[in-house]
Short mmCIF file of C-alpha atoms and ligand atoms in Angstrom, two decimals:
data_model
loop_
_atom_site.label_atom_id
_atom_site.label_comp_id
_atom_site.label_asym_id
_atom_site.label_seq_id
_atom_site.Cartn_x
_atom_site.Cartn_y
_atom_site.Cartn_z
CA MET A 1 0.06 -0.25 0.11
CA ILE A 2 0.95 3.25 -0.68
CA PRO A 3 0.13 5.52 2.23
CA PHE A 4 -1.33 9.25 1.69
CA LEU A 5 1.45 10.56 3.63
CA ASP A 6 4.26 8.39 5.27
CA LEU A 7 5.37 10.75 8.32
CA LYS A 8 7.51 8.02 9.79
CA LYS A 9 9.59 7.48 6.89
CA ILE A 10 10.02 11.59 6.81
CA ASN A 11 11.19 11.84 9.99
CA GLN A 12 13.20 9.12 9.80
CA GLN A 13 15.34 10.63 7.58
CA TYR A 14 16.28 12.94 10.59
CA ALA A 15 16.01 10.66 13.25
CA ASN A 16 19.63 11.22 14.90
CA GLU A 17 19.58 14.84 14.88
CA LEU A 18 15.98 14.82 16.62
CA LYS A 19 17.11 12.78 19.03
CA GLU A 20 20.00 14.93 19.51
CA ALA A 21 17.73 17.85 19.94
CA ALA A 22 15.16 16.09 22.29
CA ASN A 23 17.95 15.18 24.52
CA ARG A 24 19.53 18.71 24.62
CA VAL A 25 15.83 19.92 25.90
CA ILE A 26 15.40 17.10 28.29
CA ASP A 27 18.92 18.01 29.89
CA SER A 28 18.13 21.73 29.74
CA GLY A 29 15.65 21.32 32.56
CA TRP A 30 13.84 24.18 30.77
CA TYR A 31 10.82 23.54 28.50
CA LEU A 32 8.95 26.59 27.98
CA LEU A 33 9.92 30.04 26.09
CA GLY A 34 13.46 29.66 26.58
CA ASP A 35 16.68 29.60 24.16
CA GLU A 36 15.29 26.45 22.05
CA VAL A 37 12.08 28.73 20.93
CA GLN A 38 13.86 32.06 20.89
CA SER A 39 16.62 30.67 18.13
CA PHE A 40 13.93 29.16 16.28
CA GLU A 41 12.05 31.98 16.00
CA LYS A 42 14.84 33.66 15.02
CA ALA A 43 16.21 31.16 12.07
CA PHE A 44 12.31 31.40 11.11
CA ALA A 45 12.03 35.04 10.66
CA THR A 46 15.46 34.67 8.53
CA TYR A 47 14.00 32.05 6.79
CA CYS A 48 10.80 34.33 5.79
CA ASN A 49 12.88 37.36 5.42
CA THR A 50 11.12 39.26 8.06
CA THR A 51 11.86 41.09 11.49
CA TYR A 52 9.51 38.90 14.09
CA CYS A 53 8.25 35.83 14.59
CA ILE A 54 6.47 34.62 17.39
CA GLY A 55 6.12 30.96 18.43
CA VAL A 56 2.49 29.42 19.72
CA ALA A 57 0.70 26.66 20.31
CA ASN A 58 -0.81 25.64 16.73
CA GLY A 59 -1.63 27.06 13.13
CA LEU A 60 -5.23 28.23 14.56
CA ASP A 61 -3.86 30.14 17.74
CA ALA A 62 -1.47 31.91 15.15
CA LEU A 63 -4.15 33.35 13.09
CA ASN A 64 -6.45 33.71 16.23
CA LEU A 65 -4.04 35.81 17.84
CA ILE A 66 -3.29 38.39 15.16
CA PHE A 67 -6.90 39.18 14.90
CA ARG A 68 -6.97 39.30 18.74
CA ALA A 69 -3.89 41.61 18.81
CA TYR A 70 -5.48 43.74 16.18
CA LYS A 71 -8.40 44.30 18.62
CA GLU A 72 -6.43 44.81 21.53
CA LEU A 73 -4.43 47.44 19.26
CA GLY A 74 -7.62 49.11 18.65
CA ILE A 75 -7.46 48.62 15.03
CA MET A 76 -10.41 46.30 14.89
CA GLN A 77 -13.57 46.36 16.45
CA THR A 78 -16.43 43.25 17.56
CA GLY A 79 -18.82 43.21 14.47
CA ASP A 80 -16.26 44.10 12.20
CA GLU A 81 -15.47 42.10 8.83
CA VAL A 82 -12.92 40.00 7.38
CA ILE A 83 -12.71 38.71 3.96
CA VAL A 84 -12.19 35.18 3.52
CA PRO A 85 -11.89 32.56 0.85
CA ALA A 86 -15.23 30.18 0.94
CA ASN A 87 -13.23 27.11 0.00
CA THR A 88 -10.71 27.41 2.87
CA TYR A 89 -9.93 25.18 5.56
CA ILE A 90 -12.38 25.69 8.45
CA ALA A 91 -9.32 26.92 10.74
CA SER A 92 -9.17 30.21 8.79
CA ILE A 93 -12.83 30.99 9.46
CA LEU A 94 -12.90 29.64 13.21
CA ALA A 95 -9.93 32.51 13.77
CA ILE A 96 -11.77 35.52 12.68
CA SER A 97 -15.09 34.18 14.40
CA GLU A 98 -13.68 33.12 17.56
CA ASN A 99 -12.90 36.83 17.85
CA GLY A 100 -16.04 38.08 17.46
CA LEU A 101 -15.52 39.49 13.83
CA VAL A 102 -17.53 38.46 10.79
CA PRO A 103 -16.00 36.22 8.17
CA VAL A 104 -17.17 37.12 5.10
CA LEU A 105 -16.72 34.67 2.46
CA VAL A 106 -15.66 35.22 -1.11
CA GLU A 107 -15.38 32.82 -4.03
CA PRO A 108 -12.01 31.23 -5.03
CA ASN A 109 -10.68 31.27 -8.92
CA LEU A 110 -11.33 27.39 -10.08
CA ASP A 111 -8.13 27.12 -11.79
CA THR A 112 -5.76 28.21 -8.78
CA TYR A 113 -8.33 27.74 -5.88
CA ASN A 114 -7.21 31.09 -4.17
CA LEU A 115 -9.14 34.16 -3.68
CA ASP A 116 -10.68 35.54 -7.02
CA PRO A 117 -9.11 39.15 -6.84
CA ALA A 118 -11.63 40.28 -9.18
CA LEU A 119 -14.54 39.27 -6.69
CA ILE A 120 -12.78 41.19 -3.55
CA GLU A 121 -14.25 44.72 -4.04
CA ALA A 122 -17.83 44.00 -4.08
CA ALA A 123 -17.53 42.19 -0.50
CA ILE A 124 -16.17 45.20 0.76
CA THR A 125 -18.68 47.13 3.13
CA LYS A 126 -18.09 50.30 5.87
CA LYS A 127 -17.31 47.10 8.40
CA THR A 128 -14.43 45.73 6.57
CA LYS A 129 -11.30 45.69 8.21
CA ALA A 130 -9.15 42.93 6.74
CA ILE A 131 -8.71 40.46 4.07
CA LEU A 132 -7.35 36.68 5.04
CA THR A 133 -5.50 35.07 2.26
CA VAL A 134 -4.90 31.74 2.30
CA HIS A 135 -2.00 30.09 0.23
CA LEU A 136 -4.49 27.07 -0.19
CA TYR A 137 -2.56 23.48 -1.05
CA GLY A 138 1.04 25.42 -1.16
CA GLN A 139 0.44 28.11 -4.05
CA VAL A 140 0.79 31.56 -3.54
CA ASN A 141 -2.17 34.26 -4.07
CA HIS A 142 -2.06 37.00 -6.57
CA MET A 143 -0.60 39.65 -3.78
CA SER A 144 -0.22 42.58 -5.55
CA GLU A 145 -3.56 42.48 -6.70
CA ILE A 146 -4.93 41.89 -3.28
CA ASN A 147 -2.54 44.67 -1.35
CA ALA A 148 -3.53 47.20 -4.11
CA ILE A 149 -7.07 46.46 -3.20
CA ALA A 150 -6.45 46.49 0.54
CA GLN A 151 -4.46 49.53 0.34
CA LYS A 152 -7.30 51.30 -1.85
CA HIS A 153 -9.68 50.75 1.18
CA THR A 154 -7.20 50.79 3.89
CA LEU A 155 -7.44 47.36 4.65
CA LYS A 156 -5.16 45.25 6.86
CA VAL A 157 -4.07 41.82 5.07
CA VAL A 158 -2.86 38.66 6.67
CA GLU A 159 -1.80 35.64 5.13
CA ASP A 160 -2.99 32.27 6.19
CA CYS A 161 0.54 30.18 5.45
CA ALA A 162 -0.21 27.07 7.13
CA GLN A 163 -0.06 25.12 3.54
CA ALA A 164 2.40 27.50 2.14
CA HIS A 165 5.67 27.59 3.88
CA GLY A 166 9.26 28.67 1.50
CA ALA A 167 6.58 29.53 -1.32
CA LEU A 168 7.80 32.52 -3.40
CA TYR A 169 6.16 35.50 -5.08
CA LYS A 170 8.18 37.55 -7.24
CA GLY A 171 11.07 36.43 -5.17
CA THR A 172 9.55 37.48 -1.76
CA LYS A 173 8.54 34.40 0.97
CA VAL A 174 5.11 34.06 2.07
CA GLY A 175 4.98 35.29 5.47
CA SER A 176 6.14 38.56 4.50
CA LEU A 177 4.12 39.69 1.89
CA ALA A 178 1.39 41.44 3.86
CA ASP A 179 0.80 42.52 7.39
CA ALA A 180 1.17 39.67 9.19
CA ALA A 181 0.85 35.70 8.65
CA GLY A 182 0.18 32.67 10.56
CA PHE A 183 1.89 29.20 10.43
CA SER A 184 0.92 25.84 11.32
CA PHE A 185 3.69 23.28 12.15
CA TYR A 186 1.13 20.18 12.53
CA PRO A 187 3.16 17.22 12.00
CA GLY A 188 1.34 16.68 8.23
CA LYS A 189 2.42 20.26 6.95
CA ASN A 190 5.45 20.85 4.99
CA LEU A 191 7.25 22.09 7.87
CA GLY A 192 5.81 20.06 10.27
CA ALA A 193 6.70 19.24 14.54
CA LEU A 194 6.19 16.01 16.01
CA GLY A 195 3.07 17.39 17.48
CA ASP A 196 1.57 20.72 17.49
CA GLY A 197 3.04 24.16 16.91
CA GLY A 198 2.61 27.32 15.23
CA ALA A 199 4.14 30.83 14.77
CA VAL A 200 3.17 34.27 13.76
CA ILE A 201 5.32 36.34 11.17
CA THR A 202 5.14 40.03 10.98
CA SER A 203 7.32 43.35 10.69
CA ASP A 204 5.09 44.97 12.78
CA PRO A 205 6.73 45.88 16.04
CA ALA A 206 3.41 46.79 17.94
CA LEU A 207 1.70 43.30 16.73
CA ASP A 208 4.57 41.65 17.86
CA ASP A 209 4.84 43.08 21.25
CA THR A 210 1.08 42.28 21.84
CA ILE A 211 1.11 38.92 20.47
CA ARG A 212 4.13 38.02 22.47
CA ALA A 213 2.06 39.11 25.67
CA LEU A 214 -1.22 37.39 24.53
CA ARG A 215 0.29 33.93 23.91
CA ASN A 216 1.59 34.08 27.65
CA TYR A 217 -1.53 35.19 29.59
CA GLY A 218 -1.40 38.81 28.19
CA SER A 219 1.81 39.25 30.35
CA LYS A 220 5.32 40.58 29.25
CA GLU A 221 6.09 40.68 33.08
CA LYS A 222 5.57 37.74 35.19
CA TYR A 223 2.30 38.18 37.12
CA VAL A 224 1.68 41.38 35.43
CA ASN A 225 -1.18 40.94 32.86
CA LYS A 226 -1.88 43.79 30.46
CA TYR A 227 -4.60 41.76 28.47
CA LYS A 228 -6.71 38.79 29.33
CA GLY A 229 -4.40 36.56 27.09
CA LEU A 230 -4.08 33.02 26.13
CA ASN A 231 -1.74 29.85 26.81
CA SER A 232 -0.62 29.43 23.43
CA ARG A 233 3.08 28.68 23.79
CA LEU A 234 5.34 27.08 21.25
CA ASP A 235 7.03 24.08 23.26
CA GLU A 236 10.74 24.19 23.66
CA ILE A 237 10.96 20.54 22.32
CA GLN A 238 8.86 21.30 19.33
CA ALA A 239 10.97 24.43 18.70
CA ALA A 240 14.19 21.92 18.67
CA PHE A 241 12.80 19.81 16.54
CA LEU A 242 11.74 22.43 14.10
CA LYS A 243 15.01 24.13 13.57
CA VAL A 244 16.21 20.44 12.74
CA LYS A 245 13.93 20.49 10.19
CA LEU A 246 13.90 24.25 8.76
CA LYS A 247 17.28 23.27 7.36
CA TYR A 248 15.90 20.86 5.21
CA LEU A 249 12.89 22.62 4.25
CA ASP A 250 14.12 23.68 0.62
CA ASP A 251 15.46 20.19 -0.19
CA GLU A 252 12.30 18.87 0.87
CA ILE A 253 10.06 21.56 -1.63
CA LYS A 254 12.36 20.62 -4.30
CA ALA A 255 11.52 16.67 -3.77
CA ARG A 256 7.83 17.74 -3.80
CA ARG A 257 8.15 19.68 -6.86
CA GLU A 258 9.93 16.48 -8.52
CA VAL A 259 6.78 14.39 -7.69
CA ALA A 260 4.25 17.06 -8.84
CA ASN A 261 6.18 17.85 -12.07
CA TYR A 262 6.17 13.95 -13.03
CA TYR A 263 2.53 14.08 -12.35
CA LEU A 264 1.75 16.92 -14.59
CA ALA A 265 3.83 15.57 -16.91
CA ASN A 266 2.38 11.86 -16.99
CA ILE A 267 -1.13 11.91 -16.20
CA THR A 268 -3.34 11.83 -19.72
CA ASN A 269 -6.39 10.49 -18.57
CA GLN A 270 -9.10 13.03 -20.02
CA GLN A 271 -11.31 12.71 -16.76
CA ILE A 272 -8.94 14.20 -14.76
CA VAL A 273 -8.25 17.87 -14.26
CA LEU A 274 -4.84 18.74 -12.99
CA PRO A 275 -3.82 21.69 -10.88
CA ILE A 276 -2.59 24.78 -12.65
CA VAL A 277 0.93 26.04 -11.56
CA GLU A 278 1.52 29.57 -12.13
CA ASN A 279 4.94 29.65 -11.88
CA GLN A 280 7.66 27.01 -10.47
CA THR A 281 9.03 28.79 -7.49
CA SER A 282 5.51 30.04 -6.29
CA HIS A 283 3.80 26.44 -5.40
CA VAL A 284 5.54 24.61 -2.52
CA TRP A 285 3.13 21.56 -3.02
CA HIS A 286 1.54 20.74 0.39
CA LEU A 287 -1.19 18.78 -1.84
CA PHE A 288 -1.60 17.72 -4.90
CA VAL A 289 -5.10 18.38 -5.98
CA ILE A 290 -7.11 17.06 -9.27
CA ARG A 291 -10.30 16.81 -9.95
CA CYS A 292 -12.29 14.19 -11.20
CA LYS A 293 -16.28 14.19 -11.63
CA ASN A 294 -16.11 10.23 -10.69
CA ARG A 295 -13.85 10.79 -7.79
CA GLN A 296 -15.50 8.19 -5.50
CA GLN A 297 -15.09 5.41 -7.96
CA LEU A 298 -11.45 6.89 -8.63
CA GLN A 299 -10.58 6.82 -4.91
CA GLN A 300 -11.85 3.37 -4.74
CA TYR A 301 -10.15 2.13 -7.97
CA LEU A 302 -6.57 3.67 -6.49
CA LEU A 303 -7.35 1.77 -3.32
CA ASP A 304 -7.98 -1.49 -4.96
CA ASN A 305 -4.84 -0.97 -6.46
CA GLY A 306 -2.85 -0.33 -3.52
CA VAL A 307 -2.90 3.50 -3.08
CA GLN A 308 -4.21 5.90 -0.68
CA SER A 309 -5.66 9.29 -1.64
CA SER A 310 -7.90 11.75 0.20
CA ILE A 311 -10.29 14.48 -0.05
CA HIS A 312 -9.30 18.30 0.75
CA TYR A 313 -11.93 19.12 1.57
CA PRO A 314 -15.34 17.30 1.72
CA ILE A 315 -17.93 19.97 3.16
CA PRO A 316 -17.29 23.60 2.50
CA PRO A 317 -17.25 25.82 5.64
CA HIS A 318 -20.97 27.50 4.94
CA GLN A 319 -22.16 23.72 4.66
CA GLN A 320 -20.69 22.72 8.26
CA ASP A 321 -23.07 22.39 11.10
CA ALA A 322 -20.71 24.85 13.06
CA TYR A 323 -21.67 27.65 10.65
CA LYS A 324 -25.32 26.85 10.28
CA ASN A 325 -27.49 30.02 9.45
CA THR A 326 -24.30 31.95 9.07
CA PHE A 327 -23.97 32.81 5.63
CA ASN A 328 -26.13 34.28 2.88
CA GLY A 329 -25.59 33.79 -0.72
CA SER A 330 -24.46 31.03 -2.56
CA PHE A 331 -21.24 29.38 -3.22
CA PRO A 332 -21.36 27.46 -6.57
CA ILE A 333 -17.52 27.23 -7.16
CA THR A 334 -16.74 26.29 -3.92
CA GLU A 335 -19.49 23.58 -3.78
CA PHE A 336 -18.31 22.45 -7.09
CA ILE A 337 -14.69 22.26 -5.73
CA HIS A 338 -15.78 20.28 -2.62
CA GLU A 339 -17.78 18.01 -4.66
CA ASN A 340 -15.06 17.26 -7.34
CA VAL A 341 -11.52 17.39 -5.84
CA MET A 342 -9.15 14.74 -4.53
CA SER A 343 -5.66 14.44 -3.46
CA LEU A 344 -3.18 12.32 -4.34
CA PRO A 345 -0.18 11.25 -2.42
CA ILE A 346 2.77 13.62 -2.46
CA SER A 347 5.54 13.92 0.13
CA PRO A 348 9.72 14.54 -0.14
CA VAL A 349 9.82 10.86 0.54
CA LEU A 350 7.43 9.47 -1.85
CA GLU A 351 9.90 7.35 -4.60
CA LEU A 352 9.86 8.01 -8.35
CA HIS A 353 8.87 3.92 -8.83
CA GLU A 354 5.99 4.97 -6.63
CA VAL A 355 4.65 7.76 -8.59
CA ALA A 356 5.07 5.91 -11.68
CA LYS A 357 3.01 3.33 -10.43
CA ILE A 358 0.07 6.14 -9.30
CA VAL A 359 0.35 7.61 -12.37
CA ASP A 360 -0.15 4.29 -14.20
CA ILE A 361 -3.28 3.39 -12.27
CA VAL A 362 -4.57 6.94 -12.30
CA ASN A 363 -4.12 6.74 -16.30
CA HIS A 364 -6.02 3.54 -16.72
CA PHE A 365 -9.09 4.72 -14.88
CA GLN A 366 -12.16 4.50 -16.61
CA ALA A 367 -15.19 6.30 -15.59
CA PRO A 368 -18.37 3.84 -14.66
CA ALA A 369 -20.61 3.78 -17.76
CA THR A 370 -23.94 6.22 -17.30
CA LEU A 371 -27.47 5.24 -18.25
C1 LIG B 1 -3.79 23.11 9.19
C2 LIG B 1 -3.88 24.67 8.80
C3 LIG B 1 -4.47 25.36 10.10
C4 LIG B 1 -4.31 25.42 11.22
O1 LIG B 1 -3.14 24.82 11.76
P1 LIG B 1 -2.98 23.93 13.00
O2 LIG B 1 -1.89 24.06 13.59
O3 LIG B 1 -3.72 22.77 12.89
O4 LIG B 1 -4.08 24.57 13.91
C5 LIG B 1 -5.11 26.58 9.57
N1 LIG B 1 -5.18 26.91 8.09
C6 LIG B 1 -4.83 26.54 6.95
C7 LIG B 1 -5.23 26.49 5.75
C8 LIG B 1 -4.41 25.00 7.44
O5 LIG B 1 -4.42 24.32 6.41
#
């Protein structure tokens, strides 16, 4: 069986260094907000080519804390609106609604699965304060267009980079393309910890200062609380693991690109719609997402031939029970996407003979005859 994602194989590559890192933390006697977190924050800020990085507990908290900090700084207020793609993973939307802000869904472009800049302005009202862009599946948004709209309407732009560590837009890394960015280090992400983790990236000193306090009970000085904060800290042990894995991120992205390019060049089945890559460096291939009208049969056919696949995502946020009666309007592009997408295995440790086997199976798939 070719698994959808083999995390054990990914981390085994660095087993010695990871064990060394764990031993260092165990022996240090210091497990939260110490040297490991500080040096990872510095390394990741440098990698993203920006000033500040704040390690937090997970990717949802990273986004959540950005909006919370904007509220504490008086830049946003309860009831203000944030534009967000309708087809994103639910976490992007949770970060907005958790803060008493109102998520306003905008349809994506069907080719890129990212926000369609042409549809953003129609969704802007007097209450709009920000655009949350999501570099979905690992491909960067059209940031020049989005930033120009934001500038015209005085909006903040926040990047959800949970799926796009290391992707480039016109030579600039994601995370430094807008006002602030949230990253996830969930084990399955392109830069994955061995547990939960996340980070906020920004070049705004006020945002950095506020989030640094908010992640630690709203306190800058022990037992002195400026805000009603959270407990959302990145563990020392996870920071130590992440520092090891960050060194290999660019090589892993290269390996993912090789898999993606092989799929793109060799999948010829006309029933499959392949992803559109705008530029080699703008996509880091967190997921390889195809569309197929008969996806259920294709998934079964792959499984019968020893290949796991997955769906990202089966139910759009506006149709989730959690957001029942929340969103007005219809989202036909989003619904079409959710009904047709499926994800083929992709990872830095997937071997070429495995990719070739998957391509062969996909190319042999025939849709069931319709009556
Ligand atoms: C994974 C993910 C998140 C949330 O990250 P966690 O670390 O799991 O909380 C947010 N947004 C997107 C697009 C994601 O894929």
